[in-house]
């Protein structure tokens, strides 16, 4: 039987979901995305490499680290992770992206300890609006609103081919086999002296998946706009509404505010992270307040995994 649809894995693993103060239940911020075997980290709080071991995610296929900002709870896991990779024999370059100071940060990391890395670490500074091009997807840098220079990120897949109409192909006399694959690749084929074009048997292209990671931020227009129709929005949900004044002062978001962004953006699912230590034993108040605004919400826990599925 010929497989006509190719499914590419897009899995999110929450390695650290706590706020600035880690607890026994929540590590500092770190989110791993596995896209078809390529690993990307969004922030890297202390202990990230141990969390990767606990979650059995692997780490040698890590291609990039995207830093949202340079508060310690988002970057202190990088030195240990780099040394662990080197001890395991990594010899291919690793790229660290981030806002201003990323180049200085990488230089400082290289001076820590006495471990000489066996691979190159590249630093790439980003500004809001920059696009990192990858095979099959891009990562967009988005303006966020925090107390230091910061960025949110959007992983956006390329459009994927439309649905293959097997019944139509059979009616046109296309035999099952290699010609199906050629048509799906956009090639025209000849059958019994007749040229059959891909658009005769393949529907319109469909959008790829979109995943948003805000890092630490107040709700803001740039993130709202970037999140339009996203499959998953991973948003700062540090505090409950009773601490709304503190959220504004510290430039974080309440769960209720994050849910409002999700609702206005029309996302499919909201996942709250960067949970204050106040709620480490019971985050139900955050979930309840968010669900009052946006029902398809959950609060991330350390080592939680989530598969981002294709939409119709």
mmCIF file of C-alpha atoms in Angstrom:
data_model
loop_
_atom_site.group_PDB
_atom_site.id
_atom_site.type_symbol
_atom_site.label_atom_id
_atom_site.label_comp_id
_atom_site.label_asym_id
_atom_site.label_seq_id
_atom_site.Cartn_x
_atom_site.Cartn_y
_atom_site.Cartn_z
ATOM 1 C CA UNK A 1 0.000 0.000 0.000
ATOM 2 C CA UNK A 2 1.388 3.410 -0.986
ATOM 3 C CA UNK A 3 1.685 5.968 1.826
ATOM 4 C CA UNK A 4 0.485 9.258 0.383
ATOM 5 C CA UNK A 5 0.768 11.508 3.444
ATOM 6 C CA UNK A 6 4.051 12.235 5.197
ATOM 7 C CA UNK A 7 3.696 13.149 8.876
ATOM 8 C CA UNK A 8 6.527 15.115 10.422
ATOM 9 C CA UNK A 9 6.833 14.912 14.188
ATOM 10 C CA UNK A 10 6.500 18.169 16.098
ATOM 11 C CA UNK A 11 6.775 17.415 19.802
ATOM 12 C CA UNK A 12 7.160 19.847 22.689
ATOM 13 C CA UNK A 13 8.803 18.716 25.937
ATOM 14 C CA UNK A 14 8.620 21.058 28.917
ATOM 15 C CA UNK A 15 11.950 20.658 30.679
ATOM 16 C CA UNK A 16 11.455 23.577 33.046
ATOM 17 C CA UNK A 17 8.213 25.395 33.810
ATOM 18 C CA UNK A 18 9.004 27.433 36.924
ATOM 19 C CA UNK A 19 9.466 31.131 37.481
ATOM 20 C CA UNK A 20 12.633 32.846 38.638
ATOM 21 C CA UNK A 21 12.671 30.814 41.868
ATOM 22 C CA UNK A 22 13.019 27.072 41.156
ATOM 23 C CA UNK A 23 11.196 24.581 43.360
ATOM 24 C CA UNK A 24 11.345 20.828 43.920
ATOM 25 C CA UNK A 25 8.543 20.456 41.349
ATOM 26 C CA UNK A 26 9.563 23.010 38.749
ATOM 27 C CA UNK A 27 12.921 23.676 37.115
ATOM 28 C CA UNK A 28 13.691 27.084 35.584
ATOM 29 C CA UNK A 29 12.496 27.811 32.073
ATOM 30 C CA UNK A 30 13.452 25.457 29.258
ATOM 31 C CA UNK A 31 11.350 24.082 26.428
ATOM 32 C CA UNK A 32 12.529 21.500 23.921
ATOM 33 C CA UNK A 33 11.018 21.146 20.460
ATOM 34 C CA UNK A 34 11.657 17.967 18.481
ATOM 35 C CA UNK A 35 10.865 18.492 14.820
ATOM 36 C CA UNK A 36 11.455 15.329 12.862
ATOM 37 C CA UNK A 37 14.488 14.453 14.985
ATOM 38 C CA UNK A 38 16.022 17.938 15.019
ATOM 39 C CA UNK A 39 16.123 19.362 18.547
ATOM 40 C CA UNK A 40 15.693 23.038 19.370
ATOM 41 C CA UNK A 41 15.803 24.572 22.837
ATOM 42 C CA UNK A 42 13.886 27.685 23.758
ATOM 43 C CA UNK A 43 15.627 29.035 26.865
ATOM 44 C CA UNK A 44 17.905 26.877 28.980
ATOM 45 C CA UNK A 45 17.573 27.268 32.732
ATOM 46 C CA UNK A 46 19.905 25.504 35.143
ATOM 47 C CA UNK A 47 19.672 21.723 35.147
ATOM 48 C CA UNK A 48 18.370 21.532 31.591
ATOM 49 C CA UNK A 49 20.744 18.726 30.574
ATOM 50 C CA UNK A 50 19.559 16.594 33.516
ATOM 51 C CA UNK A 51 15.949 17.196 32.527
ATOM 52 C CA UNK A 52 16.788 16.080 28.991
ATOM 53 C CA UNK A 53 18.196 12.876 30.455
ATOM 54 C CA UNK A 54 15.104 12.317 32.610
ATOM 55 C CA UNK A 55 12.806 12.896 29.638
ATOM 56 C CA UNK A 56 15.015 10.718 27.393
ATOM 57 C CA UNK A 57 14.920 13.350 24.666
ATOM 58 C CA UNK A 58 18.509 12.874 23.592
ATOM 59 C CA UNK A 59 20.719 15.910 23.132
ATOM 60 C CA UNK A 60 23.271 15.215 20.398
ATOM 61 C CA UNK A 61 20.780 16.277 17.704
ATOM 62 C CA UNK A 62 20.422 19.715 19.282
ATOM 63 C CA UNK A 63 20.930 22.254 16.504
ATOM 64 C CA UNK A 64 20.049 25.548 18.179
ATOM 65 C CA UNK A 65 19.238 27.358 21.395
ATOM 66 C CA UNK A 66 16.878 30.340 21.189
ATOM 67 C CA UNK A 67 17.189 32.636 24.205
ATOM 68 C CA UNK A 68 14.278 34.909 25.024
ATOM 69 C CA UNK A 69 16.283 37.177 27.379
ATOM 70 C CA UNK A 70 19.289 37.110 29.668
ATOM 71 C CA UNK A 71 17.780 36.780 33.109
ATOM 72 C CA UNK A 72 19.730 34.047 34.884
ATOM 73 C CA UNK A 73 16.846 31.569 35.168
ATOM 74 C CA UNK A 74 16.676 31.387 31.372
ATOM 75 C CA UNK A 75 20.360 30.880 30.528
ATOM 76 C CA UNK A 76 22.311 29.339 33.418
ATOM 77 C CA UNK A 77 21.811 25.815 32.071
ATOM 78 C CA UNK A 78 23.841 26.558 28.952
ATOM 79 C CA UNK A 79 27.389 26.127 30.353
ATOM 80 C CA UNK A 80 26.610 22.718 31.805
ATOM 81 C CA UNK A 81 24.777 21.575 28.689
ATOM 82 C CA UNK A 82 27.680 22.602 26.435
ATOM 83 C CA UNK A 83 30.174 20.684 28.580
ATOM 84 C CA UNK A 84 27.916 17.624 28.636
ATOM 85 C CA UNK A 85 27.681 17.710 24.830
ATOM 86 C CA UNK A 86 31.456 18.008 24.570
ATOM 87 C CA UNK A 87 32.026 15.102 26.975
ATOM 88 C CA UNK A 88 29.738 13.001 24.773
ATOM 89 C CA UNK A 89 31.892 13.703 21.723
ATOM 90 C CA UNK A 90 29.951 16.358 19.881
ATOM 91 C CA UNK A 91 32.035 17.909 17.088
ATOM 92 C CA UNK A 92 29.408 19.757 15.039
ATOM 93 C CA UNK A 93 28.661 23.477 15.585
ATOM 94 C CA UNK A 94 25.823 24.670 17.807
ATOM 95 C CA UNK A 95 24.115 28.014 17.249
ATOM 96 C CA UNK A 96 22.801 30.181 20.064
ATOM 97 C CA UNK A 97 20.327 32.883 19.023
ATOM 98 C CA UNK A 98 19.144 35.693 21.235
ATOM 99 C CA UNK A 99 18.637 39.417 21.683
ATOM 100 C CA UNK A 100 21.468 41.899 22.213
ATOM 101 C CA UNK A 101 24.275 40.551 24.440
ATOM 102 C CA UNK A 102 24.161 37.041 22.954
ATOM 103 C CA UNK A 103 27.668 37.428 21.534
ATOM 104 C CA UNK A 104 29.033 38.679 24.853
ATOM 105 C CA UNK A 105 27.230 35.870 26.672
ATOM 106 C CA UNK A 106 28.777 33.167 24.481
ATOM 107 C CA UNK A 107 32.223 34.683 25.024
ATOM 108 C CA UNK A 108 31.693 34.646 28.787
ATOM 109 C CA UNK A 109 30.512 31.030 28.719
ATOM 110 C CA UNK A 110 33.673 30.024 26.856
ATOM 111 C CA UNK A 111 35.727 31.385 29.780
ATOM 112 C CA UNK A 112 33.923 29.390 32.462
ATOM 113 C CA UNK A 113 35.679 26.393 33.992
ATOM 114 C CA UNK A 114 38.554 24.482 32.483
ATOM 115 C CA UNK A 115 36.587 22.474 29.941
ATOM 116 C CA UNK A 116 37.610 23.144 26.352
ATOM 117 C CA UNK A 117 34.751 22.349 24.003
ATOM 118 C CA UNK A 118 35.248 20.033 21.049
ATOM 119 C CA UNK A 119 32.824 21.987 18.882
ATOM 120 C CA UNK A 120 32.151 25.553 17.789
ATOM 121 C CA UNK A 121 29.448 27.607 19.479
ATOM 122 C CA UNK A 122 28.108 30.321 17.201
ATOM 123 C CA UNK A 123 26.317 33.398 18.529
ATOM 124 C CA UNK A 124 23.696 35.068 16.344
ATOM 125 C CA UNK A 125 22.028 38.256 17.621
ATOM 126 C CA UNK A 126 18.420 38.762 16.597
ATOM 127 C CA UNK A 127 16.030 41.681 16.522
ATOM 128 C CA UNK A 128 12.263 41.645 16.298
ATOM 129 C CA UNK A 129 11.312 40.889 12.709
ATOM 130 C CA UNK A 130 14.362 38.739 11.968
ATOM 131 C CA UNK A 131 13.729 35.340 10.406
ATOM 132 C CA UNK A 132 15.855 32.219 10.865
ATOM 133 C CA UNK A 133 15.422 30.067 7.768
ATOM 134 C CA UNK A 134 15.492 26.307 8.187
ATOM 135 C CA UNK A 135 14.598 23.376 5.971
ATOM 136 C CA UNK A 136 10.820 23.107 6.036
ATOM 137 C CA UNK A 137 10.210 25.879 8.561
ATOM 138 C CA UNK A 138 11.303 29.259 9.891
ATOM 139 C CA UNK A 139 11.746 30.724 13.361
ATOM 140 C CA UNK A 140 10.542 34.317 13.580
ATOM 141 C CA UNK A 141 11.811 36.702 16.259
ATOM 142 C CA UNK A 142 8.959 38.690 17.806
ATOM 143 C CA UNK A 143 9.003 41.775 20.006
ATOM 144 C CA UNK A 144 8.034 41.027 23.595
ATOM 145 C CA UNK A 145 7.676 43.295 26.616
ATOM 146 C CA UNK A 146 9.893 42.545 29.591
ATOM 147 C CA UNK A 147 12.247 44.373 31.954
ATOM 148 C CA UNK A 148 15.337 43.678 29.810
ATOM 149 C CA UNK A 149 15.735 43.331 26.022
ATOM 150 C CA UNK A 150 13.688 40.264 25.109
ATOM 151 C CA UNK A 151 12.192 38.294 22.259
ATOM 152 C CA UNK A 152 9.402 35.828 21.716
ATOM 153 C CA UNK A 153 9.653 33.192 18.972
ATOM 154 C CA UNK A 154 7.339 31.654 16.388
ATOM 155 C CA UNK A 155 8.179 28.339 14.746
ATOM 156 C CA UNK A 156 6.232 28.356 11.477
ATOM 157 C CA UNK A 157 6.304 25.444 9.071
ATOM 158 C CA UNK A 158 6.214 25.866 5.306
ATOM 159 C CA UNK A 159 2.991 25.150 3.481
ATOM 160 C CA UNK A 160 2.494 21.473 2.793
ATOM 161 C CA UNK A 161 1.048 19.901 -0.345
ATOM 162 C CA UNK A 162 -2.691 19.584 -0.788
ATOM 163 C CA UNK A 163 -4.509 16.288 -0.426
ATOM 164 C CA UNK A 164 -3.891 13.709 -3.106
ATOM 165 C CA UNK A 165 -7.161 12.661 -4.746
ATOM 166 C CA UNK A 166 -6.542 8.973 -5.366
ATOM 167 C CA UNK A 167 -9.994 8.405 -6.793
ATOM 168 C CA UNK A 168 -9.447 11.141 -9.378
ATOM 169 C CA UNK A 169 -6.017 9.744 -10.220
ATOM 170 C CA UNK A 170 -7.506 6.287 -10.808
ATOM 171 C CA UNK A 171 -10.234 7.779 -13.013
ATOM 172 C CA UNK A 172 -7.526 9.417 -15.114
ATOM 173 C CA UNK A 173 -5.741 6.096 -15.488
ATOM 174 C CA UNK A 174 -2.713 6.814 -13.293
ATOM 175 C CA UNK A 175 -1.387 3.457 -12.035
ATOM 176 C CA UNK A 176 -0.535 3.074 -8.366
ATOM 177 C CA UNK A 177 3.198 3.411 -7.922
ATOM 178 C CA UNK A 178 5.997 5.845 -8.757
ATOM 179 C CA UNK A 179 3.780 8.190 -10.796
ATOM 180 C CA UNK A 180 1.801 9.030 -7.640
ATOM 181 C CA UNK A 181 4.977 10.182 -5.949
ATOM 182 C CA UNK A 182 6.047 12.258 -8.930
ATOM 183 C CA UNK A 183 2.693 14.012 -9.014
ATOM 184 C CA UNK A 184 2.946 14.726 -5.282
ATOM 185 C CA UNK A 185 6.373 16.251 -5.862
ATOM 186 C CA UNK A 186 4.871 18.672 -8.375
ATOM 187 C CA UNK A 187 5.884 16.865 -11.550
ATOM 188 C CA UNK A 188 3.606 16.279 -14.522
ATOM 189 C CA UNK A 189 3.411 12.701 -15.797
ATOM 190 C CA UNK A 190 2.396 11.023 -19.022
ATOM 191 C CA UNK A 191 -0.203 8.250 -19.004
ATOM 192 C CA UNK A 192 -1.282 6.586 -22.270
ATOM 193 C CA UNK A 193 -0.102 9.585 -24.262
ATOM 194 C CA UNK A 194 -1.870 12.113 -22.030
ATOM 195 C CA UNK A 195 -0.073 14.648 -19.834
ATOM 196 C CA UNK A 196 -1.509 14.788 -16.320
ATOM 197 C CA UNK A 197 -0.605 17.809 -14.223
ATOM 198 C CA UNK A 198 -0.364 17.807 -10.393
ATOM 199 C CA UNK A 199 -3.206 20.312 -9.958
ATOM 200 C CA UNK A 200 -5.567 17.826 -11.602
ATOM 201 C CA UNK A 201 -5.180 15.319 -8.757
ATOM 202 C CA UNK A 202 -3.873 17.382 -5.827
ATOM 203 C CA UNK A 203 -5.891 19.936 -3.896
ATOM 204 C CA UNK A 204 -4.697 23.387 -2.795
ATOM 205 C CA UNK A 205 -1.706 23.566 -0.473
ATOM 206 C CA UNK A 206 -2.352 23.614 3.269
ATOM 207 C CA UNK A 207 -0.657 25.702 5.906
ATOM 208 C CA UNK A 208 1.963 24.176 8.147
ATOM 209 C CA UNK A 209 1.834 24.184 11.927
ATOM 210 C CA UNK A 210 2.636 27.235 14.032
ATOM 211 C CA UNK A 211 4.044 27.211 17.551
ATOM 212 C CA UNK A 212 4.574 30.356 19.644
ATOM 213 C CA UNK A 213 6.842 30.696 22.688
ATOM 214 C CA UNK A 214 6.604 34.060 24.427
ATOM 215 C CA UNK A 215 9.285 33.867 27.090
ATOM 216 C CA UNK A 216 8.713 36.322 29.931
ATOM 217 C CA UNK A 217 6.437 39.134 28.808
ATOM 218 C CA UNK A 218 3.458 41.337 29.346
ATOM 219 C CA UNK A 219 0.633 40.738 26.872
ATOM 220 C CA UNK A 220 1.501 42.825 23.820
ATOM 221 C CA UNK A 221 0.273 43.517 20.330
ATOM 222 C CA UNK A 222 3.277 41.974 18.565
ATOM 223 C CA UNK A 223 2.743 38.603 20.240
ATOM 224 C CA UNK A 224 -1.007 38.785 19.663
ATOM 225 C CA UNK A 225 -0.462 39.409 15.956
ATOM 226 C CA UNK A 226 2.160 36.662 15.605
ATOM 227 C CA UNK A 227 -0.123 34.198 17.409
ATOM 228 C CA UNK A 228 -3.045 34.555 15.004
ATOM 229 C CA UNK A 229 -4.419 31.064 14.265
ATOM 230 C CA UNK A 230 -1.449 29.360 15.930
ATOM 231 C CA UNK A 231 -1.737 25.672 16.763
ATOM 232 C CA UNK A 232 -0.102 26.179 20.159
ATOM 233 C CA UNK A 233 0.614 29.315 22.171
ATOM 234 C CA UNK A 234 3.048 28.789 25.057
ATOM 235 C CA UNK A 235 2.593 31.964 27.104
ATOM 236 C CA UNK A 236 3.961 33.446 30.300
ATOM 237 C CA UNK A 237 1.316 32.665 32.941
ATOM 238 C CA UNK A 238 3.312 33.554 36.028
ATOM 239 C CA UNK A 239 0.603 34.864 38.349
ATOM 240 C CA UNK A 240 -3.081 34.796 39.283
ATOM 241 C CA UNK A 241 -5.319 37.850 39.021
ATOM 242 C CA UNK A 242 -4.889 38.655 42.709
ATOM 243 C CA UNK A 243 -1.291 39.517 41.808
ATOM 244 C CA UNK A 244 -2.160 41.515 38.679
ATOM 245 C CA UNK A 245 -0.448 44.642 40.035
ATOM 246 C CA UNK A 246 2.763 42.693 40.602
ATOM 247 C CA UNK A 247 2.489 41.184 37.112
ATOM 248 C CA UNK A 248 2.352 44.682 35.636
ATOM 249 C CA UNK A 249 5.219 45.912 37.801
ATOM 250 C CA UNK A 250 7.485 42.944 37.039
ATOM 251 C CA UNK A 251 6.427 42.833 33.381
ATOM 252 C CA UNK A 252 4.951 39.337 33.494
ATOM 253 C CA UNK A 253 1.459 38.090 32.625
ATOM 254 C CA UNK A 254 -1.373 36.642 34.630
ATOM 255 C CA UNK A 255 -3.029 33.430 33.480
ATOM 256 C CA UNK A 256 -6.173 35.426 32.721
ATOM 257 C CA UNK A 257 -4.238 37.869 30.527
ATOM 258 C CA UNK A 258 -2.526 35.046 28.629
ATOM 259 C CA UNK A 259 -5.937 33.476 27.993
ATOM 260 C CA UNK A 260 -7.199 36.780 26.623
ATOM 261 C CA UNK A 261 -4.328 36.799 24.117
ATOM 262 C CA UNK A 262 -5.160 33.214 23.121
ATOM 263 C CA UNK A 263 -8.826 34.041 22.637
ATOM 264 C CA UNK A 264 -8.184 37.164 20.554
ATOM 265 C CA UNK A 265 -5.579 35.365 18.440
ATOM 266 C CA UNK A 266 -7.841 32.385 17.762
ATOM 267 C CA UNK A 267 -5.229 29.808 18.738
ATOM 268 C CA UNK A 268 -6.092 26.138 19.014
ATOM 269 C CA UNK A 269 -4.456 25.594 22.413
ATOM 270 C CA UNK A 270 -2.882 27.657 25.180
ATOM 271 C CA UNK A 271 -0.205 26.256 27.490
ATOM 272 C CA UNK A 272 0.817 28.339 30.500
ATOM 273 C CA UNK A 273 4.377 28.226 31.774
ATOM 274 C CA UNK A 274 6.833 30.205 33.945
ATOM 275 C CA UNK A 275 4.666 29.412 36.958
ATOM 276 C CA UNK A 276 5.457 31.369 40.125
ATOM 277 C CA UNK A 277 6.693 29.384 43.116
ATOM 278 C CA UNK A 278 3.519 30.564 44.902
ATOM 279 C CA UNK A 279 1.602 27.929 42.904
ATOM 280 C CA UNK A 280 4.144 25.133 42.683
ATOM 281 C CA UNK A 281 2.023 22.748 44.757
ATOM 282 C CA UNK A 282 -1.347 23.810 43.369
ATOM 283 C CA UNK A 283 -1.677 25.697 40.101
ATOM 284 C CA UNK A 284 -5.442 25.146 39.861
ATOM 285 C CA UNK A 285 -6.202 28.831 40.394
ATOM 286 C CA UNK A 286 -4.202 29.684 37.264
ATOM 287 C CA UNK A 287 -6.000 27.046 35.232
ATOM 288 C CA UNK A 288 -9.431 28.111 36.481
ATOM 289 C CA UNK A 289 -8.833 31.801 35.779
ATOM 290 C CA UNK A 290 -7.508 31.078 32.304
ATOM 291 C CA UNK A 291 -10.354 28.710 31.407
ATOM 292 C CA UNK A 292 -12.900 31.374 32.285
ATOM 293 C CA UNK A 293 -11.587 33.206 29.229
ATOM 294 C CA UNK A 294 -10.202 30.428 27.004
ATOM 295 C CA UNK A 295 -11.329 26.846 27.560
ATOM 296 C CA UNK A 296 -8.557 25.025 25.672
ATOM 297 C CA UNK A 297 -5.905 25.849 28.262
ATOM 298 C CA UNK A 298 -3.558 23.732 30.331
ATOM 299 C CA UNK A 299 -0.787 24.504 32.800
ATOM 300 C CA UNK A 300 2.529 22.910 31.874
ATOM 301 C CA UNK A 301 4.335 20.652 34.331
ATOM 302 C CA UNK A 302 7.979 19.646 34.173
ATOM 303 C CA UNK A 303 8.561 16.756 31.730
ATOM 304 C CA UNK A 304 5.102 17.154 30.182
ATOM 305 C CA UNK A 305 5.085 16.298 26.479
ATOM 306 C CA UNK A 306 2.725 17.625 23.847
ATOM 307 C CA UNK A 307 2.390 16.559 20.210
ATOM 308 C CA UNK A 308 1.419 19.335 17.809
ATOM 309 C CA UNK A 309 -0.900 17.732 15.271
ATOM 310 C CA UNK A 310 -1.730 18.848 11.762
ATOM 311 C CA UNK A 311 -4.863 20.914 11.318
ATOM 312 C CA UNK A 312 -7.338 20.247 8.593
#
